[in-house]
C-alpha cells in the first residue's frame, strides 16, 4: 500500500490524542519529542482530509497548557528535592548545568521565561516544574503559559499545515523518503533551537540577576 494511502487510514482522533498526550507529558517535564510530533502531525493534516488543523492546534495547545500547569503544581509541591530526583533519573536533560541555565533564565526574565521557553526545547521541559519550585506567582505563570502555549502550538500547526498545502503537488507522491523528511524537519528545528539557546547562554553576562518574587 502506498504510504499516503496508509496514512489516510489513521483515525483523526488518534492523531489528536497522540499530539495532546505527548506535548502534555513533555510540558509536564518528561523529555519527549513533542515538537517532532507536532510538526509531523501538522504536515500529515495538510494531506489528510479527515484531520482538522484547527482541532489539531487546539489539542496541542491544550496539552501544552495543561501539562505545564501540572508541572507547576508538582514543582511547587516537590521543591528542589524534585529537581535532584529528576537529575538522577534523567541526567542528560536535568543535569545541574541545565538546571542552572534554566534557573538563571527564570531569575532574569521571570514570567517571560515561561512564555519564550515554550519555543526552546530545553526550557519547554523545565518551564512548569521550575516555575513551581521557584514559587512564581501562579497568575503570572498561567498568563505566560496560556499565551506561550497558544502561540507556539497554534502557530506551529498553522505554519506547517500551510507549508504542506503549498507543497501539495510534491506531497501527492508521498513516499517513505518523504515521511522520513517530515520527521527530519522537526529534528533539525529542535537542534537549531538548542544550539541558539546554548550560544545565547554562553554570551549572557555573569552578573547576578534579580530573583523571582516569592510572594503568592
JSON list of C-alpha atoms in Angstrom, two decimals, residues 72-79 82 132-133 135:
[
{"chain": "A", "resi": 72, "resn": "UNK", "atom": "CA", "xyz": [3.98, 23.77, 38.04]},
{"chain": "A", "resi": 73, "resn": "UNK", "atom": "CA", "xyz": [1.89, 22.09, 40.74]},
{"chain": "A", "resi": 74, "resn": "UNK", "atom": "CA", "xyz": [4.36, 19.20, 41.02]},
{"chain": "A", "resi": 75, "resn": "UNK", "atom": "CA", "xyz": [7.34, 21.57, 41.18]},
{"chain": "A", "resi": 76, "resn": "UNK", "atom": "CA", "xyz": [5.69, 23.73, 43.83]},
{"chain": "A", "resi": 77, "resn": "UNK", "atom": "CA", "xyz": [4.96, 20.68, 45.98]},
{"chain": "A", "resi": 78, "resn": "UNK", "atom": "CA", "xyz": [8.23, 18.82, 45.38]},
{"chain": "A", "resi": 79, "resn": "UNK", "atom": "CA", "xyz": [10.62, 21.77, 45.60]},
{"chain": "A", "resi": 82, "resn": "UNK", "atom": "CA", "xyz": [12.28, 17.08, 42.95]},
{"chain": "A", "resi": 132, "resn": "UNK", "atom": "CA", "xyz": [6.69, 25.89, 40.71]},
{"chain": "A", "resi": 133, "resn": "UNK", "atom": "CA", "xyz": [9.99, 25.24, 42.53]},
{"chain": "A", "resi": 135, "resn": "UNK", "atom": "CA", "xyz": [7.27, 29.73, 43.58]}
]
